[in-house]
Amino acid sequence: MTNAVPLTEIWRGPMAESLHRGHAVICDDTGAIVEAWGDPKATVLPRSSAKMIQALPLVETGAADARGLNSEHLALACASHNGAAIHTDRVRAWLGDLNLQDGDFRCGAHMPKDKAARHALIRADEKPCQVHNNCSGKHAGFLTLTQHMGWGPEYVEPTHPMQRACLEAFEEMTGETSPCFGIDGCSAPNFATSMHGMARAMASFAAAREGRNARETAAVRLWQAMVAHPELVAGEKRACTELMRACKEPVALKTGAEAFFIAIIPGRRLGLAVKIEDGATRAAECTIAALLVRLGVLDADHPATRRFMNAPITNWRGIETGTIKPANGLL
Amino acid sequence: MTNAVPLTEIWRGPMAESLHRGHAVICDDTGAIVEAWGDPKATVLPRSSAKMIQALPLVETGAADARGLNSEHLALACASHNGAAIHTDRVRAWLGDLNLQDGDFRCGAHMPKDKAARHALIRADEKPCQVHNNCSGKHAGFLTLTQHMGWGPEYVEPTHPMQRACLEAFEEMTGETSPCFGIDGCSAPNFATSMHGMARAMASFAAAREGRNARETAAVRLWQAMVAHPELVAGEKRACTELMRACKEPVALKTGAEAFFIAIIPGRRLGLAVKIEDGATRAAECTIAALLVRLGVLDADHPATRRFMNAPITNWRGIETGTIKPANGLL
């Protein structure tokens, strides 16, 4: 982590108050690095930025088709959603289609990020369910494949065939042997790779062709589902959703905890990976926006862009006190 | 900011997932640096860690005594409180004593951090008032001195005598001319200084003697008020409150936005300042706890210490997935 470079600055009045360092890699469809900041060899946990890789087995085994999943299901399988009604209604229905219940999830429960949903729970004095977990779509995907294959119920155990399938897809897409894993917030193993490996995996998504083989067909269906349903991948006002909508061409975007962010740009056959070393989401969002502007797929002055890059910081009286901006050399 | 050094690591499973760099300075009562990490010359905004400096004019002018303020008022003047009932009840009463109303504040309103207070507002479908602002105690202090002196109502304007008095106290305590200021979250100017300057100011608090002069008497009354009422300075489960309670001798602790933290250790005549360059509170809390352990005023295995230093990270099912720990060389 020691070679991280400045990627995002937080200004207050006339001075830089805080600074975020990190790593960023842009990879092409040969797996070669086009451009990099920081250390492409840094070992990282991509967290939820790996969700579309974790969804590959669901699609390429044929389970998704056998169970009648559509592009909304696939977008939710790749999502870290807000737990708004548009998310939880769909995941609940999906679970019902499987004849399963909330207790079959292994993701744990947490309060939804969506304000309306959260306040409704507080007003009703109700606790959140596992369906509210931002990863419940991924877990519904895990449950679908697990049921389809007749595997056992403890699908987040690292030795469970569901997670072995994820690891296999992960190593094939990154082109690297994963050195280790951590347990994610949602209890699934999260496999480590290098920054280069993660950008290479995203470039493989970008370069995939429908019909060439089961893997590539699955990859195309997944990024297309994300691009078709940006509101399901995160939610209103969230960077993934807002920036996917703002891009001038199809781009799949996905955040991950501890300030990971990826982009899949099929039109350029490019993959991007960003990791802020300190784990600050605000900096991952600013950095990915800046790199999308740099690559010409996002306008710097689009209102959505300006919510994350060169965004004003305002205080409790609405006074603009500073700005969050990309470090020199990013744009 | 470029000379920041690793201070806190975030581990997940077998690897360091994130890293926080920053600056830390320990100063003695001569203003000399005892120990430092990173760059003592780094220019910083101490944010709410400067509150006890901003409260000096209130006490040393005699306004606090003339208006009958007790140690609870003084602790609240130095607080970034949770907006729990114990805080808002007292600030509301203080405002009433001044015959002023919530609209006389210039701090702005935000939802209280305290869960019970926040949920009560949501259930009642009420918006927060300015008294809920974590800085409302500081602003009640500003209003007290402003009223006592017959100054105008716009007490957060940088040219207002209230803020000029703060700047004068700030420069005298830090021993430096402040190069600039930013506007804080609560709309008051926040003056910049060096890391060394801020640690020197805290050492001046630590070395102050009651009765020597108005400044030193005010300094002693303020840190004593903080130590006497740790629950008023922040709130239950917060680092300032929990670590002040856990220290083996009187230590005044105060967090600031963007990962500032200070300590005043009167028994050792030492002052500490910590700034995490990326603004992450979790790292400022871990770092200040580690430095207090290093100085022997806090036990590493105290339950309160373990909530912030070497603290387990758990996921939504309560599984321990990692830990937050001080970087090598801090302990």
XYZ file of C-alpha atoms in Angstrom:
662
model
C 0.000 0.000 0.000
C 2.988 2.249 0.391
C 3.076 3.497 -3.199
C -0.385 5.021 -3.205
C -0.488 8.458 -4.831
C -2.740 11.500 -4.246
C -6.042 11.013 -6.097
C -8.564 13.306 -4.388
C -8.258 16.507 -2.358
C -10.721 17.986 0.122
C -10.507 21.767 0.172
C -11.927 24.079 2.822
C -11.594 27.765 2.113
C -8.106 28.527 0.804
C -6.423 25.248 1.775
C -6.417 21.502 1.182
C -7.764 20.151 4.465
C -7.584 16.440 3.658
C -5.996 14.251 1.019
C -6.868 10.802 -0.283
C -4.236 8.567 -1.825
C -4.841 5.416 -3.745
C -4.308 3.223 -6.768
C -6.014 3.266 -10.150
C -5.481 1.039 -13.187
C -6.945 1.194 -16.696
C -6.618 -2.084 -18.593
C -7.305 -2.991 -22.208
C -8.762 -6.179 -23.676
C -5.335 -7.818 -23.929
C -4.980 -7.460 -20.161
C -2.275 -4.834 -20.586
C -2.161 -1.677 -18.484
C -3.064 1.432 -20.490
C -2.483 3.831 -17.616
C -1.920 3.464 -13.890
C -1.593 5.581 -10.756
C -0.025 4.217 -7.596
C 0.899 0.542 -7.537
C -0.786 -1.875 -10.004
C 0.728 -4.743 -7.993
C -0.958 -3.699 -4.741
C -3.012 -6.561 -3.255
C -6.592 -5.476 -2.683
C -10.015 -6.756 -1.658
C -12.454 -5.513 -4.321
C -15.425 -6.046 -1.983
C -18.745 -5.358 -3.729
C -16.954 -4.221 -6.879
C -16.534 -7.965 -7.514
C -20.283 -8.666 -7.559
C -20.572 -9.093 -11.309
C -17.796 -11.701 -11.103
C -19.642 -13.434 -8.262
C -22.760 -13.478 -10.470
C -21.028 -15.227 -13.401
C -21.658 -18.801 -12.154
C -25.376 -18.032 -11.778
C -25.635 -17.139 -15.461
C -23.064 -19.371 -17.152
C -24.357 -22.571 -15.524
C -27.773 -21.905 -17.047
C -29.387 -21.546 -13.608
C -30.504 -17.970 -14.315
C -32.369 -19.018 -17.451
C -33.747 -22.199 -15.874
C -35.206 -20.112 -13.045
C -36.566 -17.423 -15.353
C -34.351 -14.582 -14.177
C -34.585 -11.398 -16.227
C -32.272 -8.403 -16.521
C -33.709 -6.844 -13.340
C -32.725 -9.932 -11.365
C -29.247 -9.839 -12.865
C -28.838 -6.124 -12.072
C -29.866 -6.843 -8.472
C -27.399 -9.744 -8.302
C -24.653 -7.171 -9.066
C -26.104 -4.486 -6.761
C -25.238 -2.804 -3.479
C -28.708 -1.375 -3.265
C -30.261 1.258 -1.025
C -32.981 -1.011 0.325
C -35.630 1.209 -1.246
C -38.993 -0.341 -2.128
C -37.895 -0.816 -5.768
C -35.112 -3.071 -4.484
C -36.713 -4.925 -1.598
C -39.989 -5.558 -3.432
C -38.098 -7.256 -6.256
C -35.780 -9.278 -4.025
C -38.713 -10.394 -1.870
C -40.606 -11.542 -4.980
C -37.472 -13.356 -6.205
C -37.152 -15.119 -2.867
C -40.848 -16.061 -3.125
C -40.263 -17.516 -6.587
C -37.661 -19.778 -4.995
C -40.112 -20.733 -2.234
C -37.566 -19.432 0.254
C -37.833 -17.030 3.187
C -35.838 -14.162 4.623
C -34.268 -16.562 7.117
C -32.660 -18.496 4.257
C -30.403 -15.529 3.552
C -26.969 -15.503 5.169
C -26.206 -11.808 4.615
C -27.471 -10.403 7.923
C -29.825 -7.476 8.385
C -29.101 -3.760 8.451
C -31.129 -0.562 8.192
C -31.757 0.463 4.581
C -29.819 3.454 3.258
C -32.981 4.721 1.545
C -34.427 7.425 3.770
C -38.116 6.677 3.113
C -37.657 2.965 3.808
C -35.536 3.640 6.899
C -37.935 6.158 8.374
C -40.888 3.835 7.694
C -39.169 1.103 9.734
C -38.396 3.536 12.567
C -41.970 4.869 12.611
C -43.342 1.316 12.688
C -40.782 0.390 15.346
C -39.720 -2.522 13.148
C -36.300 -4.027 12.717
C -34.827 -4.452 9.224
C -34.850 -7.897 7.582
C -32.064 -9.541 5.601
C -33.818 -8.439 2.399
C -32.872 -4.857 3.383
C -29.194 -5.785 3.322
C -27.574 -3.954 0.406
C -26.230 -7.338 -0.799
C -29.586 -9.180 -0.745
C -29.711 -9.322 -4.560
C -26.310 -11.021 -4.684
C -27.484 -13.453 -2.042
C -30.718 -14.133 -3.935
C -28.452 -15.062 -6.849
C -26.382 -17.322 -4.611
C -29.586 -18.979 -3.336
C -30.856 -19.458 -6.895
C -27.749 -21.289 -8.049
C -27.528 -23.222 -4.768
C -31.101 -24.426 -5.132
C -30.660 -25.173 -8.841
C -27.620 -27.326 -8.109
C -29.052 -28.957 -4.990
C -26.244 -27.686 -2.789
C -26.562 -27.237 0.992
C -27.967 -24.141 2.686
C -24.731 -22.651 4.088
C -23.850 -21.022 0.800
C -21.454 -18.385 2.207
C -19.027 -20.910 3.712
C -15.713 -20.628 1.810
C -15.760 -24.411 1.198
C -19.342 -24.401 -0.162
C -19.520 -25.145 -3.923
C -21.159 -21.718 -4.448
C -18.062 -19.933 -3.170
C -15.708 -22.357 -4.916
C -17.468 -21.458 -8.153
C -17.018 -17.756 -7.349
C -13.321 -18.269 -6.676
C -12.842 -20.133 -9.937
C -14.562 -17.359 -11.912
C -12.619 -14.732 -9.975
C -9.210 -16.281 -10.706
C -10.050 -16.823 -14.367
C -11.297 -13.265 -14.854
C -8.431 -11.606 -12.945
C -5.872 -13.933 -14.541
C -4.271 -14.409 -11.144
C -4.274 -16.914 -8.305
C -6.032 -15.232 -5.408
C -3.565 -15.120 -2.492
C -6.183 -14.963 0.271
C -9.644 -13.783 1.173
C -11.469 -11.778 3.818
C -15.032 -12.237 5.034
C -17.207 -9.485 3.634
C -19.824 -7.420 5.465
C -22.462 -9.802 4.054
C -20.529 -12.884 5.302
C -19.454 -14.156 1.852
C -15.730 -14.619 1.229
C -14.186 -11.738 -0.715
C -11.154 -12.834 -2.699
C -8.013 -10.749 -2.968
C -6.234 -9.885 -6.198
C -3.929 -7.175 -7.484
C -5.152 -3.818 -8.785
C -3.976 -5.012 -12.195
C -5.923 -8.252 -11.804
C -9.123 -6.425 -10.990
C -8.757 -3.987 -13.904
C -7.986 -6.958 -16.180
C -11.183 -8.698 -15.035
C -13.196 -5.578 -15.824
C -11.572 -5.338 -19.268
C -12.608 -8.965 -19.852
C -16.202 -7.958 -19.131
C -15.820 -5.019 -21.514
C -14.390 -7.169 -24.305
C -16.783 -10.098 -23.892
C -18.895 -11.070 -26.938
C -22.335 -12.586 -26.642
C -22.456 -16.105 -28.081
C -18.722 -16.724 -28.069
C -18.933 -19.002 -25.036
C -20.932 -19.357 -21.819
C -18.528 -17.152 -19.827
C -18.523 -14.279 -22.294
C -22.247 -14.487 -22.865
C -22.790 -14.315 -19.117
C -20.407 -11.349 -18.806
C -22.287 -9.421 -21.509
C -25.669 -10.166 -19.979
C -24.486 -8.951 -16.586
C -22.995 -5.610 -17.670
C -25.965 -5.025 -19.949
C -28.328 -5.654 -17.027
C -26.417 -3.117 -14.908
C -26.526 -0.502 -17.675
C -30.227 -1.199 -18.336
C -31.211 -0.772 -14.671
C -28.855 1.731 -13.022
C -31.471 2.466 -10.329
C -31.373 -1.182 -9.225
C -27.557 -1.327 -8.952
C -27.426 1.314 -6.183
C -30.279 3.855 -5.930
C -31.235 7.498 -6.341
C -28.407 9.984 -5.665
C -25.811 7.204 -5.464
C -22.699 7.456 -7.627
C -23.135 4.137 -9.492
C -26.688 5.019 -10.493
C -26.180 8.705 -11.271
C -22.929 8.297 -13.195
C -24.182 5.315 -15.247
C -27.126 7.495 -16.275
C -24.817 10.411 -17.093
C -22.283 8.536 -19.234
C -22.419 9.260 -22.964
C -22.149 5.586 -23.832
C -22.906 2.327 -21.985
C -20.636 2.065 -18.937
C -21.173 -0.330 -16.026
C -20.081 1.106 -12.664
C -19.877 -0.573 -9.298
C -18.702 0.645 -5.931
C -17.271 -1.531 -3.179
C -16.754 -1.017 0.544
C -13.515 0.596 1.728
C -13.460 2.808 -1.358
C -13.266 0.408 -4.249
C -14.771 1.385 -7.604
C -14.764 -0.273 -11.002
C -15.861 0.665 -14.490
C -16.549 -1.535 -17.512
C -16.460 0.414 -20.791
C -17.513 -2.006 -23.555
C -17.283 0.578 -26.349
C -13.567 1.050 -25.639
C -12.962 -2.518 -24.456
C -11.495 -1.002 -21.276
C -11.707 -1.954 -17.612
C -10.942 0.341 -14.658
C -10.245 -0.334 -11.010
C -9.848 2.272 -8.255
C -8.919 1.708 -4.606
C -8.501 4.601 -2.178
C -6.038 3.344 0.408
C -7.881 4.883 3.351
C -11.290 3.474 2.425
C -13.105 6.802 1.849
C -16.050 6.453 -0.530
C -16.106 10.189 -1.335
C -12.641 9.868 -2.863
C -13.403 6.680 -4.818
C -16.424 8.436 -6.327
C -14.466 11.558 -7.241
C -11.625 9.501 -8.708
C -13.794 7.221 -10.867
C -15.702 10.282 -12.148
C -12.411 11.979 -13.030
C -11.137 8.909 -14.885
C -14.396 8.608 -16.846
C -14.046 12.279 -17.815
C -10.407 11.654 -18.749
C -11.483 8.796 -21.026
C -14.143 10.966 -22.645
C -17.191 8.912 -21.656
C -18.477 11.453 -19.114
C -18.795 15.241 -19.329
C -17.006 17.159 -16.567
C -19.830 19.691 -16.363
C -22.719 17.209 -16.264
C -24.753 17.876 -13.097
C -24.313 14.238 -12.015
C -20.549 14.491 -12.460
C -20.482 17.668 -10.376
C -22.146 15.863 -7.507
C -19.012 13.724 -7.116
C -16.132 15.553 -8.857
C -15.437 19.215 -8.070
C -18.479 18.922 -5.862
C -19.188 21.778 -3.466
C -19.043 20.982 0.259
C -21.784 22.881 2.087
C -22.407 23.333 5.789
C -25.546 23.158 7.952
C -26.681 26.577 6.783
C -26.080 25.712 3.135
C -22.957 27.870 2.884
C -20.356 26.512 0.461
C -17.275 25.893 2.590
C -15.108 23.877 0.243
C -14.869 21.391 -2.567
C -13.868 17.807 -3.308
C -11.653 17.618 -6.344
C -9.361 15.291 -8.270
C -5.646 15.596 -7.542
C -3.344 16.993 -10.214
C -2.644 14.551 -13.003
C -5.935 12.689 -12.911
C -7.828 14.788 -15.422
C 0.485 17.014 3.633
C 2.950 14.926 1.701
C 4.971 13.756 4.709
C 2.121 12.024 6.497
C 3.097 8.605 7.884
C 1.058 5.425 8.506
C -0.801 5.734 11.809
C -3.706 3.271 11.631
C -4.321 0.069 9.693
C -7.618 -1.603 8.844
C -7.239 -5.366 8.620
C -9.698 -7.792 7.073
C -8.827 -11.447 7.426
C -5.120 -11.971 6.723
C -4.408 -8.612 5.062
C -4.314 -4.864 5.625
C -7.251 -3.661 3.570
C -6.904 0.073 4.216
C -4.294 2.393 5.671
C -4.565 5.817 7.299
C -1.652 8.223 7.268
C -1.356 11.367 9.282
C 0.559 13.629 11.619
C 0.884 13.556 15.390
C 2.788 15.844 17.739
C 3.377 15.655 21.487
C 4.449 18.989 22.993
C 5.706 19.901 26.467
C 5.030 23.020 28.516
C 7.983 24.878 26.972
C 6.342 24.481 23.571
C 9.025 22.022 22.477
C 8.218 18.839 20.574
C 8.676 15.718 22.702
C 7.804 13.309 19.891
C 6.320 13.658 16.433
C 5.088 11.507 13.548
C 4.687 12.915 10.063
C 5.225 16.642 9.605
C 4.922 18.983 12.625
C 5.001 21.910 10.176
C 1.927 20.716 8.261
C -0.763 23.420 8.122
C -4.049 22.116 9.487
C -7.569 23.165 10.418
C -8.187 21.822 13.942
C -11.967 22.132 13.501
C -13.825 21.276 16.719
C -10.595 20.296 18.439
C -10.126 24.081 18.838
C -13.335 24.541 20.848
C -11.644 25.017 24.204
C -9.551 27.780 22.619
C -12.714 29.357 21.191
C -14.208 29.252 24.708
C -11.304 31.135 26.333
C -12.718 34.653 25.662
C -16.034 33.654 27.275
C -14.274 32.799 30.538
C -11.342 35.205 30.676
C -13.493 38.293 30.029
C -15.556 37.465 33.101
C -18.703 36.931 30.988
C -19.068 33.306 32.105
C -19.092 34.291 35.780
C -21.285 37.364 35.221
C -23.874 35.151 33.531
C -23.659 32.426 36.165
C -22.218 29.694 33.947
C -21.153 26.536 35.763
C -18.853 23.699 34.755
C -21.634 22.010 32.747
C -22.026 25.110 30.615
C -18.267 25.260 30.074
C -18.100 21.554 29.109
C -20.900 22.155 26.587
C -19.072 25.204 25.211
C -16.181 22.820 24.386
C -18.455 20.015 23.126
C -19.335 18.335 19.852
C -22.317 16.692 21.444
C -24.642 13.928 20.293
C -27.803 16.008 20.612
C -29.101 13.653 23.299
C -31.585 14.996 25.839
C -28.791 15.608 28.366
C -27.223 18.002 25.859
C -30.204 19.714 24.267
C -32.077 20.175 27.558
C -29.096 22.029 29.006
C -28.406 24.149 25.932
C -32.102 25.058 25.640
C -32.147 26.137 29.305
C -28.950 28.155 28.756
C -30.536 29.880 25.772
C -33.601 30.610 27.930
C -31.369 32.137 30.619
C -30.120 34.536 27.937
C -33.709 35.300 26.873
C -32.772 34.101 23.406
C -34.379 31.651 20.996
C -33.267 28.892 18.677
C -33.384 31.347 15.770
C -30.639 33.412 17.407
C -28.166 30.599 16.774
C -26.095 30.769 13.607
C -24.936 27.119 13.610
C -27.656 25.606 11.429
C -29.728 22.523 12.208
C -28.916 18.853 11.704
C -30.316 15.554 12.920
C -28.906 14.547 16.314
C -26.384 11.712 16.377
C -28.097 10.279 19.460
C -30.335 7.451 18.291
C -33.163 7.978 20.784
C -33.362 11.698 20.013
C -33.136 11.104 16.260
C -35.798 8.416 16.220
C -38.087 10.565 18.369
C -37.863 13.362 15.785
C -38.536 10.931 12.930
C -41.523 9.391 14.730
C -42.951 12.844 15.444
C -42.214 13.886 11.850
C -40.331 16.897 13.220
C -37.277 18.629 11.829
C -34.246 19.178 14.045
C -33.606 22.648 15.515
C -30.305 24.479 15.783
C -30.048 23.348 19.413
C -29.550 19.810 18.012
C -26.427 20.965 16.161
C -23.422 19.280 17.774
C -21.854 22.762 18.161
C -24.843 24.382 19.908
C -22.961 24.587 23.225
C -20.106 26.490 21.581
C -22.632 28.795 19.981
C -24.429 29.322 23.309
C -21.043 30.419 24.614
C -20.589 32.765 21.662
C -24.066 34.211 22.270
C -23.332 34.662 25.987
C -20.191 36.692 25.377
C -21.820 38.585 22.506
C -24.750 39.589 24.716
C -22.473 40.404 27.651
C -20.404 42.746 25.471
C -23.354 44.246 23.609
C -22.043 43.092 20.233
C -24.254 42.576 17.163
C -26.153 39.359 16.385
C -24.045 38.044 13.478
C -21.480 36.530 15.803
C -20.020 34.022 13.299
C -18.891 36.665 10.798
C -15.072 36.600 10.676
C -15.008 40.391 11.294
C -17.338 40.178 14.323
C -15.577 40.966 17.639
C -16.493 37.468 18.875
C -14.423 35.851 16.138
C -11.644 38.433 16.438
C -11.400 37.490 20.117
C -11.210 33.817 19.123
C -8.447 34.529 16.616
C -6.447 36.481 19.193
C -6.719 33.644 21.723
C -5.912 31.096 19.005
C -2.739 32.859 17.887
C -1.564 33.407 21.453
C -2.159 29.800 22.450
C -0.609 28.282 19.302
C 2.255 30.780 19.359
C 1.796 31.305 15.628
C 0.171 33.760 13.268
C -2.728 31.924 11.671
C -2.155 31.920 7.905
C -5.807 31.566 6.903
C -9.157 30.164 7.925
C -11.966 28.005 6.588
C -15.658 28.228 7.425
C -16.617 25.372 9.710
C -19.680 23.128 9.475
C -21.333 25.369 12.092
C -20.521 28.536 10.075
C -17.885 29.930 12.479
C -14.418 30.610 11.079
C -11.910 27.865 11.869
C -8.374 29.173 11.996
C -5.416 27.300 10.557
C -2.177 26.594 12.366
C 0.635 24.042 12.212
C 0.463 20.644 13.897
C 3.187 21.953 16.216
C 1.124 25.072 16.955
C -1.919 23.032 17.898
C 0.068 20.677 20.151
C 1.731 23.716 21.744
C -1.689 25.247 22.465
C -2.801 22.017 24.133
C 0.390 21.940 26.213
C -0.410 25.510 27.324
C -3.774 24.267 28.561
C -2.031 21.392 30.345
C 0.512 23.675 32.020
C -1.918 26.461 32.972
C -2.172 27.332 36.678
C -5.338 28.642 38.251
C -4.908 32.159 39.620
C -1.757 33.006 37.665
C -3.677 35.216 35.234
C -7.072 35.392 33.539
C -5.948 33.301 30.537
C -4.469 30.477 32.585
C -7.362 30.473 35.029
C -9.786 30.212 32.104
C -7.730 27.402 30.559
C -7.793 25.393 33.793
C -11.528 25.904 34.273
C -12.212 24.710 30.738
C -10.184 21.491 30.825
C -11.481 20.763 34.316
C -15.055 21.206 33.068
C -14.380 18.752 30.215
C -12.876 16.181 32.585
C -15.721 16.672 35.084
C -18.438 16.122 32.458
C -17.146 13.736 29.792
C -20.741 12.803 28.854
C -21.443 16.430 27.913
C -18.353 16.805 25.694
C -19.537 14.131 23.225
C -21.945 11.420 24.466
C -22.323 7.735 25.254
C -20.116 5.412 23.146
C -18.185 8.343 21.671
C -14.387 8.308 21.880
C -13.992 11.635 23.754
C -16.422 10.546 26.450
C -15.382 6.911 26.787
C -11.618 7.547 26.729
C -11.799 10.480 29.185
C -13.632 8.149 31.555
C -11.056 5.394 30.995
C -7.892 7.456 31.538
C -6.017 6.765 34.764
C -5.560 10.479 35.452
C -7.372 13.641 34.320
C -7.049 13.997 30.537
C -9.174 16.301 28.385
C -9.916 14.888 24.923
C -11.593 16.520 21.976
C -12.279 15.328 18.463
C -12.629 17.541 15.410
C -14.101 17.017 11.955
C -11.885 15.559 9.231
C -10.085 13.415 11.786
C -8.554 15.870 14.192
C -8.018 14.854 17.825
C -6.322 16.568 20.752
C -5.389 15.614 24.280
C -4.521 17.804 27.250
C -2.620 15.918 29.980
C -2.229 18.312 32.917
C -0.409 15.805 35.147
C 2.404 15.541 32.579
C 2.097 19.126 31.320
C 1.761 17.653 27.813
C -0.385 18.522 24.821
C -1.135 16.234 21.847
C -2.496 16.901 18.394
C -3.437 14.270 15.797
C -4.593 14.833 12.207
C -5.331 11.929 9.868
C -4.671 13.295 6.396
C -7.683 11.598 4.822
C -10.188 12.816 7.431
C -11.218 9.392 8.804
C -12.500 9.598 12.381
C -11.908 5.878 13.025
C -8.175 6.441 12.531
C -7.991 9.607 14.644
C -9.679 7.698 17.484
C -7.348 4.716 17.173
C -4.283 6.955 16.975
C -5.129 9.132 19.994
C -5.903 5.989 22.028
C -2.536 4.501 21.030
C -0.669 7.681 22.000
C -2.428 7.815 25.381
C -1.413 4.188 25.956
C 2.136 5.031 24.875
C 2.238 7.858 27.437
C 0.949 5.565 30.168
C -2.283 7.421 30.933
C -4.558 4.762 29.397
C -4.479 0.959 29.680
C -4.297 -0.889 26.346
C -6.642 -3.577 27.628
C -9.306 -1.279 29.094
C -12.660 -2.118 27.440
C -13.056 1.517 26.346
C -9.606 1.505 24.756
C -10.458 -1.705 22.902
C -13.483 -0.041 21.349
C -11.145 2.271 19.413
C -7.679 0.652 19.365
C -7.268 -2.977 18.263
C -11.042 -2.907 17.984
C -12.731 -5.836 16.264
C -14.591 -5.095 13.019
C -17.769 -7.169 12.863
C -20.200 -7.735 10.020
C -24.010 -7.778 9.824
C -24.160 -11.247 11.355
C -21.800 -10.294 14.165
C -18.884 -12.251 12.715
C -15.481 -10.697 13.446
C -14.019 -9.926 10.020
C -11.057 -7.753 10.942
C -9.539 -5.204 13.245
C -8.514 -1.552 13.413
C -5.049 -1.188 14.841
C -2.236 1.306 15.325
C 0.562 1.214 12.767
C 3.993 0.004 13.799
C 5.908 2.532 15.843
C 2.945 4.190 17.531
C 2.768 2.011 20.616
